[in-house]
Amino acid sequence: MVTIKSREEIEKMRRACKVVAETLLKVKENVSPGVSTLDLDKIAEEHIRSQGLLPAFKGYLGFKHTLCTSINEEIVHGIPSKKRVLEAGDILSVDCGAIYEGYYGDSARTIPCGEVSKETQRLLQVTEESLALGIEKMHPNHRLFDIGAAIQNHAESHGLSVVKEYVGHGIGQALHEEPQVPNYGMPGTGMRLRAGMVLAIEPMLNMGSEETKVLEDGWTVVTLDGALSAHFEDSAVITENGPVILTRI
Ligand code: MG
Ligand code: MG
Protein backbone atom coordinates (compact mmCIF):
# COMPACT_ATOMS: atom_id res chain seq x y z
CA MET A 1 0.00 0.00 0.00
CA VAL A 2 1.28 3.46 -0.89
CA THR A 3 0.60 5.99 1.86
CA ILE A 4 -0.28 9.64 1.35
CA LYS A 5 1.21 11.71 4.14
CA SER A 6 -0.67 14.42 6.01
CA ARG A 7 0.82 17.86 6.61
CA GLU A 8 1.67 16.84 10.20
CA GLU A 9 3.41 13.69 9.04
CA ILE A 10 5.43 15.61 6.48
CA GLU A 11 6.55 18.06 9.18
CA LYS A 12 7.85 15.13 11.25
CA MET A 13 9.61 13.72 8.22
CA ARG A 14 11.06 17.15 7.50
CA ARG A 15 12.68 17.09 10.95
CA ALA A 16 14.06 13.56 10.50
CA CYS A 17 15.39 14.45 7.05
CA LYS A 18 16.98 17.71 8.21
CA VAL A 19 18.96 15.88 10.89
CA VAL A 20 20.07 13.31 8.29
CA ALA A 21 21.27 16.15 6.05
CA GLU A 22 23.18 17.75 8.93
CA THR A 23 24.73 14.41 9.77
CA LEU A 24 25.94 13.84 6.22
CA LEU A 25 27.50 17.31 6.19
CA LYS A 26 29.33 16.54 9.44
CA VAL A 27 30.56 13.27 7.97
CA LYS A 28 31.71 15.07 4.83
CA GLU A 29 33.70 17.58 6.90
CA ASN A 30 35.49 14.67 8.56
CA VAL A 31 36.32 12.62 5.46
CA SER A 32 40.08 12.73 5.04
CA PRO A 33 42.98 10.31 4.61
CA GLY A 34 43.59 8.33 7.82
CA VAL A 35 40.00 8.45 9.10
CA SER A 36 38.27 5.11 9.63
CA THR A 37 34.71 4.46 8.65
CA LEU A 38 33.98 3.60 12.28
CA ASP A 39 35.21 7.08 13.32
CA LEU A 40 32.70 8.56 10.88
CA ASP A 41 29.96 6.30 12.19
CA LYS A 42 30.54 7.58 15.74
CA ILE A 43 30.38 11.20 14.59
CA ALA A 44 27.08 10.46 12.85
CA GLU A 45 25.50 8.64 15.78
CA GLU A 46 26.53 11.39 18.21
CA HIS A 47 24.98 14.07 16.06
CA ILE A 48 21.69 12.24 15.55
CA ARG A 49 21.33 11.48 19.27
CA SER A 50 22.35 15.02 20.24
CA GLN A 51 19.30 16.23 18.31
CA GLY A 52 17.05 13.81 20.19
CA LEU A 53 16.56 11.47 17.22
CA LEU A 54 17.37 7.80 16.70
CA PRO A 55 19.70 6.31 14.07
CA ALA A 56 17.40 4.45 11.68
CA PHE A 57 19.80 1.76 10.47
CA LYS A 58 21.03 0.63 13.90
CA GLY A 59 19.19 -2.62 14.60
CA TYR A 60 17.55 -2.67 11.15
CA LEU A 61 17.59 -6.35 10.09
CA GLY A 62 20.45 -6.79 12.55
CA PHE A 63 22.67 -3.99 11.15
CA LYS A 64 24.83 -2.66 13.98
CA HIS A 65 25.74 0.85 12.86
CA THR A 66 24.39 4.33 12.14
CA LEU A 67 25.87 4.65 8.66
CA CYS A 68 26.44 2.42 5.71
CA THR A 69 29.94 3.23 4.46
CA SER A 70 30.89 1.86 1.05
CA ILE A 71 34.35 2.54 -0.37
CA ASN A 72 35.25 2.61 -4.09
CA GLU A 73 33.85 -0.56 -5.75
CA GLU A 74 31.46 -1.05 -2.83
CA ILE A 75 28.03 0.09 -3.95
CA VAL A 76 25.89 0.12 -0.80
CA HIS A 77 25.48 -1.43 2.68
CA GLY A 78 29.19 -1.35 3.64
CA ILE A 79 29.80 -1.86 7.37
CA PRO A 80 31.74 0.78 9.33
CA SER A 81 34.98 -0.61 10.75
CA LYS A 82 38.09 0.73 12.44
CA LYS A 83 40.06 -1.39 9.99
CA ARG A 84 38.66 0.49 7.00
CA VAL A 85 40.85 3.58 6.87
CA LEU A 86 40.34 6.07 4.05
CA GLU A 87 43.16 6.91 1.66
CA ALA A 88 43.57 9.90 -0.64
CA GLY A 89 41.85 9.15 -3.94
CA ASP A 90 39.13 6.95 -2.42
CA ILE A 91 35.46 7.67 -2.80
CA LEU A 92 33.15 6.93 0.13
CA SER A 93 29.42 6.39 -0.25
CA VAL A 94 27.74 7.30 3.02
CA ASP A 95 24.10 6.37 3.61
CA CYS A 96 22.28 7.65 6.70
CA GLY A 97 18.81 7.39 8.21
CA ALA A 98 17.18 8.91 11.29
CA ILE A 99 13.84 8.58 13.07
CA TYR A 100 11.85 11.44 14.59
CA GLU A 101 8.63 10.59 16.43
CA GLY A 102 8.29 7.39 14.42
CA TYR A 103 9.01 9.00 11.02
CA TYR A 104 12.06 8.27 8.89
CA GLY A 105 14.48 10.26 6.79
CA ASP A 106 17.00 8.65 4.41
CA SER A 107 19.80 10.18 2.32
CA ALA A 108 23.17 9.27 0.86
CA ARG A 109 26.15 11.02 -0.68
CA THR A 110 29.35 9.81 -2.30
CA ILE A 111 32.22 11.88 -0.94
CA PRO A 112 35.71 12.10 -2.48
CA CYS A 113 38.64 11.67 -0.07
CA GLY A 114 41.33 14.14 -1.07
CA GLU A 115 42.04 14.47 -4.78
CA VAL A 116 40.26 12.03 -7.08
CA SER A 117 40.71 11.57 -10.82
CA LYS A 118 38.71 13.55 -13.39
CA GLU A 119 36.94 10.36 -14.39
CA THR A 120 35.91 9.71 -10.79
CA GLN A 121 34.70 13.29 -10.37
CA ARG A 122 32.55 12.77 -13.43
CA LEU A 123 31.04 9.59 -11.95
CA LEU A 124 30.03 11.52 -8.84
CA GLN A 125 28.72 14.46 -10.83
CA VAL A 126 26.62 12.37 -13.21
CA THR A 127 25.18 10.32 -10.35
CA GLU A 128 24.18 13.48 -8.47
CA GLU A 129 22.71 14.97 -11.65
CA SER A 130 20.73 11.80 -12.31
CA LEU A 131 19.26 12.03 -8.81
CA ALA A 132 18.17 15.61 -9.50
CA LEU A 133 16.65 14.63 -12.86
CA GLY A 134 14.75 11.76 -11.23
CA ILE A 135 13.38 14.01 -8.48
CA GLU A 136 12.29 16.57 -11.11
CA LYS A 137 9.78 13.98 -12.35
CA MET A 138 8.00 13.87 -8.97
CA HIS A 139 4.80 15.65 -10.00
CA PRO A 140 1.17 14.64 -9.45
CA ASN A 141 -0.09 12.61 -12.42
CA HIS A 142 3.36 11.71 -13.64
CA ARG A 143 4.10 7.99 -13.64
CA LEU A 144 6.43 6.09 -11.36
CA PHE A 145 8.81 4.95 -14.11
CA ASP A 146 9.21 8.52 -15.37
CA ILE A 147 11.64 8.86 -12.45
CA GLY A 148 13.75 5.82 -13.30
CA ALA A 149 13.70 6.59 -17.00
CA ALA A 150 15.18 10.05 -16.37
CA ILE A 151 17.91 8.55 -14.20
CA GLN A 152 18.74 5.75 -16.62
CA ASN A 153 18.77 8.03 -19.63
CA HIS A 154 21.23 10.44 -18.02
CA ALA A 155 23.49 7.68 -16.68
CA GLU A 156 23.67 5.70 -19.90
CA SER A 157 24.19 8.81 -22.04
CA HIS A 158 27.39 9.30 -20.01
CA GLY A 159 28.52 5.70 -20.42
CA LEU A 160 27.65 4.66 -16.84
CA SER A 161 25.58 1.62 -15.88
CA VAL A 162 22.58 1.59 -13.55
CA VAL A 163 22.44 -0.90 -10.67
CA LYS A 164 19.12 -2.73 -11.07
CA GLU A 165 19.00 -5.00 -8.00
CA TYR A 166 18.73 -2.16 -5.49
CA VAL A 167 16.10 0.53 -5.80
CA GLY A 168 14.58 3.62 -4.23
CA HIS A 169 11.42 3.41 -2.16
CA GLY A 170 8.55 5.07 -0.40
CA ILE A 171 9.40 6.26 3.11
CA GLY A 172 7.38 7.32 6.15
CA GLN A 173 6.62 5.32 9.29
CA ALA A 174 8.92 2.66 7.88
CA LEU A 175 12.33 3.06 6.28
CA HIS A 176 11.19 1.13 3.22
CA GLU A 177 7.57 1.55 2.12
CA GLU A 178 5.88 0.91 -1.17
CA PRO A 179 6.34 1.69 -3.94
CA GLN A 180 9.75 0.45 -4.98
CA VAL A 181 11.34 3.10 -7.21
CA PRO A 182 13.71 1.51 -9.74
CA ASN A 183 16.43 3.66 -11.29
CA TYR A 184 15.39 2.52 -14.76
CA GLY A 185 12.22 1.92 -16.74
CA MET A 186 9.90 3.03 -19.53
CA PRO A 187 8.62 6.60 -19.25
CA GLY A 188 4.85 6.91 -19.04
CA THR A 189 4.45 3.57 -17.24
CA GLY A 190 3.88 2.54 -13.63
CA MET A 191 1.60 3.91 -10.95
CA ARG A 192 0.31 7.44 -11.09
CA LEU A 193 2.13 9.73 -8.66
CA ARG A 194 0.12 11.76 -6.17
CA ALA A 195 0.68 14.74 -3.90
CA GLY A 196 1.62 13.62 -0.39
CA MET A 197 3.72 10.67 -1.51
CA VAL A 198 7.23 10.74 -0.04
CA LEU A 199 9.91 8.86 -1.98
CA ALA A 200 13.59 8.18 -1.39
CA ILE A 201 15.22 8.36 -4.82
CA GLU A 202 18.65 6.75 -4.88
CA PRO A 203 20.55 6.08 -8.10
CA MET A 204 23.58 3.79 -7.81
CA LEU A 205 25.75 4.16 -10.93
CA ASN A 206 28.78 2.08 -11.92
CA MET A 207 31.70 2.90 -14.17
CA GLY A 208 31.79 -0.69 -15.39
CA SER A 209 29.04 -3.28 -15.69
CA GLU A 210 25.82 -3.17 -13.67
CA GLU A 211 26.44 -6.59 -12.12
CA THR A 212 26.78 -6.85 -8.35
CA LYS A 213 27.57 -9.37 -5.66
CA VAL A 214 27.26 -9.44 -1.87
CA LEU A 215 30.43 -10.04 0.16
CA GLU A 216 30.72 -12.80 2.77
CA ASP A 217 29.83 -10.33 5.54
CA GLY A 218 26.28 -10.66 4.23
CA TRP A 219 25.86 -6.90 3.77
CA THR A 220 28.42 -5.21 1.55
CA VAL A 221 27.29 -4.99 -2.08
CA VAL A 222 30.16 -4.56 -4.57
CA THR A 223 30.49 -4.29 -8.33
CA LEU A 224 31.26 -7.71 -9.77
CA ASP A 225 34.00 -6.28 -12.00
CA GLY A 226 35.58 -4.15 -9.25
CA ALA A 227 34.86 -0.85 -11.03
CA LEU A 228 33.92 2.25 -9.03
CA SER A 229 30.34 2.96 -8.00
CA ALA A 230 28.57 6.08 -6.68
CA HIS A 231 25.32 6.54 -4.75
CA PHE A 232 23.32 9.71 -4.13
CA GLU A 233 19.94 9.69 -2.36
CA ASP A 234 17.37 12.23 -1.22
CA SER A 235 13.97 11.87 0.39
CA ALA A 236 11.43 14.17 -1.30
CA VAL A 237 7.69 14.82 -1.06
CA ILE A 238 5.40 15.33 -4.04
CA THR A 239 3.32 18.51 -3.75
CA GLU A 240 0.77 20.00 -6.15
CA ASN A 241 3.62 22.21 -7.38
CA GLY A 242 6.13 19.40 -7.77
CA PRO A 243 8.86 17.93 -5.59
CA VAL A 244 10.21 19.34 -2.34
CA ILE A 245 13.47 17.75 -1.22
CA LEU A 246 13.44 17.16 2.54
CA THR A 247 17.03 15.96 3.01
CA ARG A 248 18.65 19.31 2.31
CA ILE A 249 19.45 22.00 4.82
MG1 MG B 1 19.63 5.35 2.22
MG1 MG C 1 16.97 4.44 0.83
PDB file of N, CA and C and ligand atoms in Angstrom, residues 57 77 95-96 106-108 167-171 175-176 200-202 204 231 233-235, ligand 2:
ATOM      1  N   PHE A  57      19.252   3.032  10.986  1.00  0.00           N
ATOM      2  CA  PHE A  57      19.800   1.765  10.469  1.00  0.00           C
ATOM      3  C   PHE A  57      20.223   0.838  11.600  1.00  0.00           C
ATOM      4  N   HIS A  77      25.609  -0.532   1.520  1.00  0.00           N
ATOM      5  CA  HIS A  77      25.485  -1.430   2.680  1.00  0.00           C
ATOM      6  C   HIS A  77      26.825  -1.845   3.286  1.00  0.00           C
ATOM      7  N   ASP A  95      25.567   6.410   3.582  1.00  0.00           N
ATOM      8  CA  ASP A  95      24.097   6.365   3.614  1.00  0.00           C
ATOM      9  C   ASP A  95      23.685   6.508   5.066  1.00  0.00           C
ATOM     10  N   CYS A  96      22.676   7.353   5.320  1.00  0.00           N
ATOM     11  CA  CYS A  96      22.281   7.655   6.702  1.00  0.00           C
ATOM     12  C   CYS A  96      20.776   7.759   6.817  1.00  0.00           C
ATOM     13  N   ASP A 106      15.991   9.532   5.016  1.00  0.00           N
ATOM     14  CA  ASP A 106      16.998   8.654   4.406  1.00  0.00           C
ATOM     15  C   ASP A 106      17.708   9.432   3.301  1.00  0.00           C
ATOM     16  N   SER A 107      19.040   9.440   3.343  1.00  0.00           N
ATOM     17  CA  SER A 107      19.797  10.176   2.321  1.00  0.00           C
ATOM     18  C   SER A 107      21.193   9.595   2.224  1.00  0.00           C
ATOM     19  N   ALA A 108      21.809   9.771   1.067  1.00  0.00           N
ATOM     20  CA  ALA A 108      23.167   9.270   0.860  1.00  0.00           C
ATOM     21  C   ALA A 108      23.946  10.215  -0.055  1.00  0.00           C
ATOM     22  N   VAL A 167      17.005  -0.488  -5.266  1.00  0.00           N
ATOM     23  CA  VAL A 167      16.099   0.533  -5.799  1.00  0.00           C
ATOM     24  C   VAL A 167      15.728   1.548  -4.725  1.00  0.00           C
ATOM     25  N   GLY A 168      15.166   2.660  -5.154  1.00  0.00           N
ATOM     26  CA  GLY A 168      14.577   3.622  -4.232  1.00  0.00           C
ATOM     27  C   GLY A 168      13.245   3.091  -3.717  1.00  0.00           C
ATOM     28  N   HIS A 169      12.569   3.937  -2.904  1.00  0.00           N
ATOM     29  CA  HIS A 169      11.424   3.407  -2.157  1.00  0.00           C
ATOM     30  C   HIS A 169      10.587   4.528  -1.571  1.00  0.00           C
ATOM     31  N   GLY A 170       9.344   4.191  -1.245  1.00  0.00           N
ATOM     32  CA  GLY A 170       8.554   5.069  -0.396  1.00  0.00           C
ATOM     33  C   GLY A 170       9.162   5.079   0.994  1.00  0.00           C
ATOM     34  N   ILE A 171       8.862   6.148   1.753  1.00  0.00           N
ATOM     35  CA  ILE A 171       9.401   6.255   3.114  1.00  0.00           C
ATOM     36  C   ILE A 171       8.394   7.003   3.970  1.00  0.00           C
ATOM     37  N   LEU A 175      11.212   2.628   7.120  1.00  0.00           N
ATOM     38  CA  LEU A 175      12.334   3.059   6.277  1.00  0.00           C
ATOM     39  C   LEU A 175      12.043   2.731   4.817  1.00  0.00           C
ATOM     40  N   HIS A 176      11.490   1.548   4.591  1.00  0.00           N
ATOM     41  CA  HIS A 176      11.187   1.133   3.219  1.00  0.00           C
ATOM     42  C   HIS A 176       9.696   0.859   3.099  1.00  0.00           C
ATOM     43  N   ALA A 200      12.123   8.090  -1.458  1.00  0.00           N
ATOM     44  CA  ALA A 200      13.590   8.181  -1.390  1.00  0.00           C
ATOM     45  C   ALA A 200      14.111   7.713  -2.747  1.00  0.00           C
ATOM     46  N   ILE A 201      14.685   8.659  -3.491  1.00  0.00           N
ATOM     47  CA  ILE A 201      15.224   8.359  -4.820  1.00  0.00           C
ATOM     48  C   ILE A 201      16.722   8.147  -4.646  1.00  0.00           C
ATOM     49  N   GLU A 202      17.248   7.053  -5.190  1.00  0.00           N
ATOM     50  CA  GLU A 202      18.654   6.752  -4.878  1.00  0.00           C
ATOM     51  C   GLU A 202      19.388   6.003  -5.988  1.00  0.00           C
ATOM     52  N   MET A 204      22.250   4.371  -8.032  1.00  0.00           N
ATOM     53  CA  MET A 204      23.578   3.786  -7.812  1.00  0.00           C
ATOM     54  C   MET A 204      24.138   3.542  -9.208  1.00  0.00           C
ATOM     55  N   HIS A 231      26.693   6.638  -5.270  1.00  0.00           N
ATOM     56  CA  HIS A 231      25.325   6.542  -4.746  1.00  0.00           C
ATOM     57  C   HIS A 231      24.925   7.889  -4.160  1.00  0.00           C
ATOM     58  N   GLU A 233      21.346   9.917  -2.736  1.00  0.00           N
ATOM     59  CA  GLU A 233      19.945   9.687  -2.358  1.00  0.00           C
ATOM     60  C   GLU A 233      19.375  10.898  -1.645  1.00  0.00           C
ATOM     61  N   ASP A 234      18.140  11.245  -1.980  1.00  0.00           N
ATOM     62  CA  ASP A 234      17.375  12.231  -1.218  1.00  0.00           C
ATOM     63  C   ASP A 234      15.971  11.706  -0.993  1.00  0.00           C
ATOM     64  N   SER A 235      15.385  12.104   0.140  1.00  0.00           N
ATOM     65  CA  SER A 235      13.967  11.870   0.391  1.00  0.00           C
ATOM     66  C   SER A 235      13.226  13.140  -0.013  1.00  0.00           C
TER      67      SER A 235
HETATM   68 MG    MG B   2      16.973   4.440   0.834  1.00  0.00          MG
END
